[in-house]
Amino acid sequence: MNEFDLNRLVRPNVLAMQPYSSARDEFEGEADIYLDANENPFRSNWNRYPDPRQGKLKQALAKRLGLEAKQIFLGNGSDEAIDLLFRAFCRPGLDRVLTCPPTYGMYKVSAAVNDVEVLQIRLTSQFQIDVEALEPHFEDERNKLLFLCSPNNPTGNLMAKEDVERILRGFPGLVLVDEAYVDFAPEGSCANWIDRFPNLVVLRTFSKAWGLAGLRLGAALASPALVAVLDRIKPPYNVNSLTQQLVLEALKENKVEEMVAKIRAERTRVAISLSEMPRVLEILPSDANFLLVRFENAGEVFRSLRERSIVVRDRCKQVPDGLRITIGTPAENSRLLHAIEQILQPDYSIH
Ligand SMILES: *Cc1c(COP(=O)(O)O)cnc(C)c1O
């Protein structure tokens, strides 16, 4: 990629604006008495604003990922990073983004909120990137962002790295690779390409493999220049103190590999059991913590599971006959399998 000029892509108002400067931005370091942020002194816990730059957390995360802290943007879930990317790079009513359905629904929602048109280029029948169908759209300068999701939600598969690389070389806008599930298939990550490709943004989250969905922490890994653009427009205190503290502890604890191994083993067990059942049309190969399973009568399976107090995700609109089943604990998975087996029995009368 020659001569990448990030500022060409940034919205002019974002380049021109003066970012908010918080009390914590204007005074760094330690003091005895803090009378600069209108905080309440009569509590010893949580009365102070969080570190707006998330310094300690970024250091710890950088170490774990083999990156520099300035290559990491942290947000209130990766959904915040997605929204900020729209706001930083897409002029409402003018610019467009490319997505590859069936995929994660938030890209479209965020686009709609920001009044940005979405061009949808479907994945191939194997749920891989249709590079040839995307390429003609590379010419149009209004196409600012291209969303890829690997492993993809809801299909579960990694995208071929050669295809991602071809797109990074050809697309003049930003390529966002959403790696929400990559902890389940670390070899599939593109994170170590951010030094090579200034137009690459890798999205990560603590909501899935790390098991911390309730804390809301997501990351965008990218060039320091791009991270700086997102930092300009983020709400100053977007990651709260409790989240910063608990995620730091989780990083020290380092239990993620152990949990990932258990989930992967259970995923194999669930897939094998399902493959032996009648009326199961297809189990898509998964690199994530869920299986997309196609049933002869997915709607009935969904409702019958619901009656047994088991909720899965109906994805029939994205993938015909498809239910997305998250891998649970061994006991939960056993109960699920038992229920599906009952529901799918040839003499089971569907009601
Ligand atoms: C779950 C998920 C996310 C996570 O979003 P958070 O806001 O970090 O919880 C992002 N992308 C995809 C594809 C997901 O499935």
Coordinates of N, CA and C in Angstrom, one line a residue, residues 214-327:
G214 N -20.5 -8.2 31.0 CA -21.1 -7.2 31.8 C -20.3 -6.0 32.1
L215 N -18.9 -6.1 32.0 CA -18.1 -5.0 32.3 C -18.0 -4.0 31.1
R216 N -18.3 -4.4 29.9 CA -18.2 -3.6 28.7 C -16.8 -3.1 28.5
L217 N -16.0 -3.9 27.9 CA -14.7 -3.4 27.4 C -14.3 -4.0 26.1
G218 N -14.1 -3.1 25.1 CA -13.7 -3.5 23.8 C -12.4 -2.7 23.4
A219 N -11.7 -3.2 22.4 CA -10.5 -2.5 21.9 C -10.5 -2.4 20.4
A220 N -9.9 -1.3 19.9 CA -9.6 -1.2 18.5 C -8.0 -1.2 18.4
L221 N -7.4 -2.1 17.7 CA -6.0 -2.1 17.6 C -5.7 -1.5 16.2
A222 N -4.8 -0.5 16.2 CA -4.5 0.2 14.9 C -3.3 1.0 15.0
S223 N -3.0 1.7 14.0 CA -1.8 2.6 14.0 C -2.0 3.7 15.1
P224 N -0.9 4.2 15.7 CA -1.1 5.3 16.7 C -1.8 6.5 16.1
A225 N -1.7 6.8 14.9 CA -2.4 7.9 14.3 C -3.9 7.7 14.3
L226 N -4.3 6.5 14.0 CA -5.7 6.2 13.9 C -6.3 6.1 15.4
V227 N -5.6 5.5 16.3 CA -6.0 5.5 17.7 C -6.2 6.9 18.2
A228 N -5.3 7.8 17.8 CA -5.4 9.2 18.2 C -6.7 9.9 17.7
V229 N -7.1 9.5 16.5 CA -8.3 10.1 16.0 C -9.5 9.6 16.9
L230 N -9.6 8.4 17.2 CA -10.7 7.9 18.1 C -10.6 8.5 19.5
D231 N -9.4 8.7 20.0 CA -9.3 9.3 21.3 C -9.8 10.8 21.3
R232 N -9.6 11.4 20.2 CA -10.1 12.8 20.1 C -11.6 13.0 20.3
I233 N -12.3 12.0 19.8 CA -13.8 12.1 19.8 C -14.5 11.3 20.9
K234 N -13.8 10.4 21.6 CA -14.5 9.6 22.6 C -14.9 10.4 23.8
P235 N -16.0 10.0 24.4 CA -16.4 10.6 25.7 C -15.2 10.4 26.7
P236 N -14.8 11.5 27.4 CA -13.5 11.4 28.1 C -13.5 10.2 29.1
Y237 N -14.6 9.9 29.8 CA -14.5 8.8 30.8 C -15.3 7.6 30.3
N238 N -15.0 7.1 29.1 CA -15.8 6.1 28.5 C -15.6 4.7 29.1
V239 N -14.5 4.5 29.8 CA -14.3 3.2 30.5 C -14.2 3.4 32.0
N240 N -15.2 2.9 32.7 CA -15.3 3.3 34.1 C -14.3 2.6 35.0
S241 N -14.1 3.1 36.2 CA -13.0 2.7 37.1 C -13.1 1.2 37.5
L242 N -14.3 0.8 37.7 CA -14.5 -0.7 38.1 C -14.1 -1.6 37.0
T243 N -14.5 -1.2 35.8 CA -14.1 -2.0 34.6 C -12.6 -2.0 34.5
Q244 N -11.9 -0.9 34.6 CA -10.5 -0.8 34.4 C -9.8 -1.7 35.5
Q245 N -10.3 -1.7 36.7 CA -9.7 -2.4 37.8 C -9.9 -3.9 37.6
L246 N -11.2 -4.3 37.3 CA -11.5 -5.8 37.2 C -10.8 -6.4 35.9
V247 N -10.7 -5.7 34.8 CA -10.1 -6.3 33.7 C -8.6 -6.4 33.9
L248 N -8.0 -5.4 34.6 CA -6.6 -5.6 35.0 C -6.4 -6.9 35.8
E249 N -7.3 -7.1 36.7 CA -7.2 -8.3 37.5 C -7.3 -9.6 36.7
A250 N -8.3 -9.5 35.7 CA -8.5 -10.7 34.9 C -7.2 -10.9 34.0
L251 N -6.6 -9.9 33.6 CA -5.4 -10.0 32.8 C -4.2 -10.7 33.6
K252 N -4.2 -10.3 34.9 CA -3.2 -10.9 35.8 C -3.5 -12.4 36.0
E253 N -4.8 -12.7 36.3 CA -5.3 -14.0 36.6 C -5.0 -15.0 35.5
N254 N -5.2 -14.5 34.2 CA -4.9 -15.2 33.0 C -5.5 -16.6 33.0
K255 N -6.8 -16.6 33.1 CA -7.5 -17.9 33.0 C -8.1 -18.2 31.7
V256 N -7.9 -17.3 30.7 CA -8.6 -17.3 29.5 C -8.3 -18.6 28.7
E257 N -7.1 -19.0 28.6 CA -6.7 -20.2 27.8 C -7.4 -21.4 28.3
E258 N -7.5 -21.5 29.6 CA -8.1 -22.6 30.3 C -9.6 -22.7 29.9
M259 N -10.3 -21.6 30.0 CA -11.7 -21.5 29.7 C -11.9 -21.8 28.2
V260 N -11.1 -21.2 27.3 CA -11.2 -21.5 25.9 C -11.0 -22.9 25.6
A261 N -10.1 -23.6 26.2 CA -9.9 -25.1 26.0 C -11.1 -25.9 26.3
K262 N -11.7 -25.5 27.5 CA -13.0 -26.2 27.9 C -14.1 -26.0 26.9
I263 N -14.2 -24.7 26.5 CA -15.3 -24.4 25.5 C -15.1 -25.1 24.2
R264 N -13.9 -25.1 23.7 CA -13.6 -25.8 22.5 C -13.9 -27.3 22.6
A265 N -13.5 -27.9 23.7 CA -13.8 -29.4 23.9 C -15.3 -29.6 23.9
E266 N -16.0 -28.8 24.6 CA -17.5 -28.9 24.6 C -18.1 -28.7 23.2
R267 N -17.5 -27.8 22.5 CA -18.1 -27.5 21.1 C -18.0 -28.7 20.3
T268 N -16.8 -29.4 20.4 CA -16.6 -30.7 19.6 C -17.7 -31.7 20.1
R269 N -17.8 -31.8 21.4 CA -18.8 -32.8 21.9 C -20.2 -32.5 21.4
V270 N -20.6 -31.3 21.5 CA -22.0 -30.9 21.1 C -22.1 -31.2 19.6
A271 N -21.1 -30.8 18.8 CA -21.2 -31.0 17.3 C -21.3 -32.4 16.9
I272 N -20.5 -33.3 17.6 CA -20.6 -34.7 17.3 C -22.0 -35.3 17.6
S273 N -22.5 -34.9 18.8 CA -23.8 -35.4 19.2 C -24.9 -35.0 18.2
L274 N -24.8 -33.7 17.9 CA -25.9 -33.2 16.9 C -25.8 -33.9 15.6
S275 N -24.5 -34.2 15.2 CA -24.3 -34.8 13.8 C -25.0 -36.2 13.7
E276 N -25.2 -36.8 14.9 CA -25.8 -38.1 14.9 C -27.3 -38.1 15.0
M277 N -27.9 -36.9 15.0 CA -29.3 -36.8 15.2 C -30.0 -36.6 13.8
P278 N -31.3 -37.2 13.7 CA -32.0 -37.0 12.5 C -32.5 -35.6 12.4
R279 N -32.8 -35.1 11.2 CA -33.4 -33.8 10.9 C -32.4 -32.7 11.2
V280 N -31.2 -33.0 11.5 CA -30.1 -32.0 11.5 C -29.5 -31.9 10.1
L281 N -29.7 -30.8 9.4 CA -29.3 -30.7 8.1 C -27.8 -30.4 7.9
E282 N -27.3 -29.6 8.8 CA -25.9 -29.2 8.7 C -25.4 -28.5 10.0
I283 N -24.1 -28.8 10.3 CA -23.5 -28.1 11.5 C -22.3 -27.4 10.9
L284 N -22.4 -26.1 10.9 CA -21.3 -25.3 10.2 C -20.0 -25.4 11.1
P285 N -18.8 -25.7 10.4 CA -17.6 -25.7 11.2 C -17.4 -24.4 11.9
S286 N -17.0 -24.5 13.2 CA -16.9 -23.3 14.0 C -15.5 -23.0 14.6
D287 N -15.1 -21.8 14.5 CA -13.8 -21.4 15.2 C -14.2 -20.4 16.3
A288 N -15.5 -20.5 16.8 CA -15.9 -19.6 17.8 C -16.5 -20.4 19.0
N289 N -17.3 -19.7 19.9 CA -17.9 -20.4 21.0 C -19.4 -20.6 20.8
F290 N -19.7 -20.8 19.5 CA -21.1 -21.2 19.2 C -21.1 -22.1 18.0
L291 N -22.2 -22.7 17.7 CA -22.4 -23.5 16.5 C -23.6 -23.0 15.8
L292 N -23.5 -22.8 14.5 CA -24.6 -22.5 13.7 C -25.1 -23.9 13.1
V293 N -26.3 -24.2 13.5 CA -26.9 -25.6 13.2 C -28.1 -25.4 12.3
R294 N -28.2 -26.1 11.2 CA -29.4 -26.0 10.4 C -30.3 -27.2 10.6
F295 N -31.5 -27.0 10.9 CA -32.5 -28.1 11.2 C -33.5 -28.1 10.2
E296 N -34.1 -29.3 10.0 CA -35.2 -29.4 9.0 C -36.4 -28.5 9.4
N297 N -36.7 -28.4 10.7 CA -37.7 -27.5 11.1 C -37.2 -26.6 12.2
A298 N -36.4 -25.6 11.8 CA -35.7 -24.8 12.8 C -36.7 -24.0 13.7
G299 N -37.7 -23.5 13.1 CA -38.7 -22.7 13.9 C -39.3 -23.6 15.0
E300 N -39.7 -24.8 14.7 CA -40.2 -25.7 15.7 C -39.2 -26.0 16.8
V301 N -38.0 -26.3 16.4 CA -36.9 -26.6 17.3 C -36.7 -25.5 18.3
F302 N -36.7 -24.3 17.7 CA -36.5 -23.1 18.5 C -37.6 -22.9 19.6
R303 N -38.9 -23.1 19.1 CA -40.0 -22.9 20.1 C -40.0 -24.1 21.1
S304 N -39.8 -25.3 20.7 CA -39.8 -26.4 21.6 C -38.7 -26.3 22.7
L305 N -37.5 -25.8 22.2 CA -36.5 -25.5 23.2 C -36.9 -24.5 24.2
R306 N -37.5 -23.4 23.7 CA -38.0 -22.3 24.5 C -39.0 -22.8 25.6
E307 N -39.9 -23.8 25.2 CA -40.8 -24.4 26.1 C -40.1 -25.1 27.2
R308 N -38.9 -25.7 26.9 CA -38.1 -26.4 27.9 C -37.2 -25.4 28.6
S309 N -37.4 -24.1 28.5 CA -36.6 -23.1 29.2 C -35.2 -23.0 28.7
I310 N -35.0 -23.3 27.4 CA -33.7 -23.2 26.8 C -33.8 -22.2 25.7
V311 N -33.0 -21.2 25.7 CA -33.0 -20.1 24.7 C -31.8 -20.2 23.8
V312 N -32.0 -20.4 22.5 CA -30.9 -20.2 21.5 C -31.3 -19.1 20.6
R313 N -30.4 -18.8 19.6 CA -30.7 -17.6 18.8 C -31.2 -18.0 17.4
D314 N -32.4 -17.5 17.1 CA -33.0 -17.8 15.8 C -32.2 -17.0 14.7
R315 N -31.5 -17.6 13.8 CA -30.8 -16.9 12.8 C -31.3 -17.3 11.4
C316 N -32.6 -17.8 11.3 CA -33.2 -18.2 10.1 C -33.2 -17.1 9.0
K317 N -33.3 -15.9 9.4 CA -33.4 -14.8 8.4 C -32.0 -14.6 7.8
Q318 N -30.9 -14.9 8.5 CA -29.6 -14.7 7.9 C -29.1 -16.0 7.2
V319 N -29.4 -17.1 7.8 CA -29.0 -18.4 7.2 C -30.2 -19.3 7.3
P320 N -30.7 -19.7 6.1 CA -32.0 -20.5 6.2 C -31.9 -21.7 7.1
D321 N -32.9 -21.9 7.9 CA -33.0 -23.0 8.9 C -32.0 -23.0 10.0
G322 N -31.3 -21.8 10.2 CA -30.2 -21.8 11.1 C -30.5 -21.3 12.5
L323 N -30.1 -22.1 13.5 CA -30.1 -21.6 14.9 C -28.7 -21.5 15.4
R324 N -28.4 -20.4 16.1 CA -27.1 -20.2 16.6 C -27.1 -20.6 18.1
I325 N -26.3 -21.6 18.4 CA -26.3 -22.2 19.8 C -24.9 -21.9 20.4
T326 N -25.0 -21.1 21.5 CA -23.8 -20.8 22.3 C -23.4 -22.0 23.1
I327 N -22.1 -22.3 23.2 CA -21.6 -23.4 24.0 C -21.7 -23.0 25.5

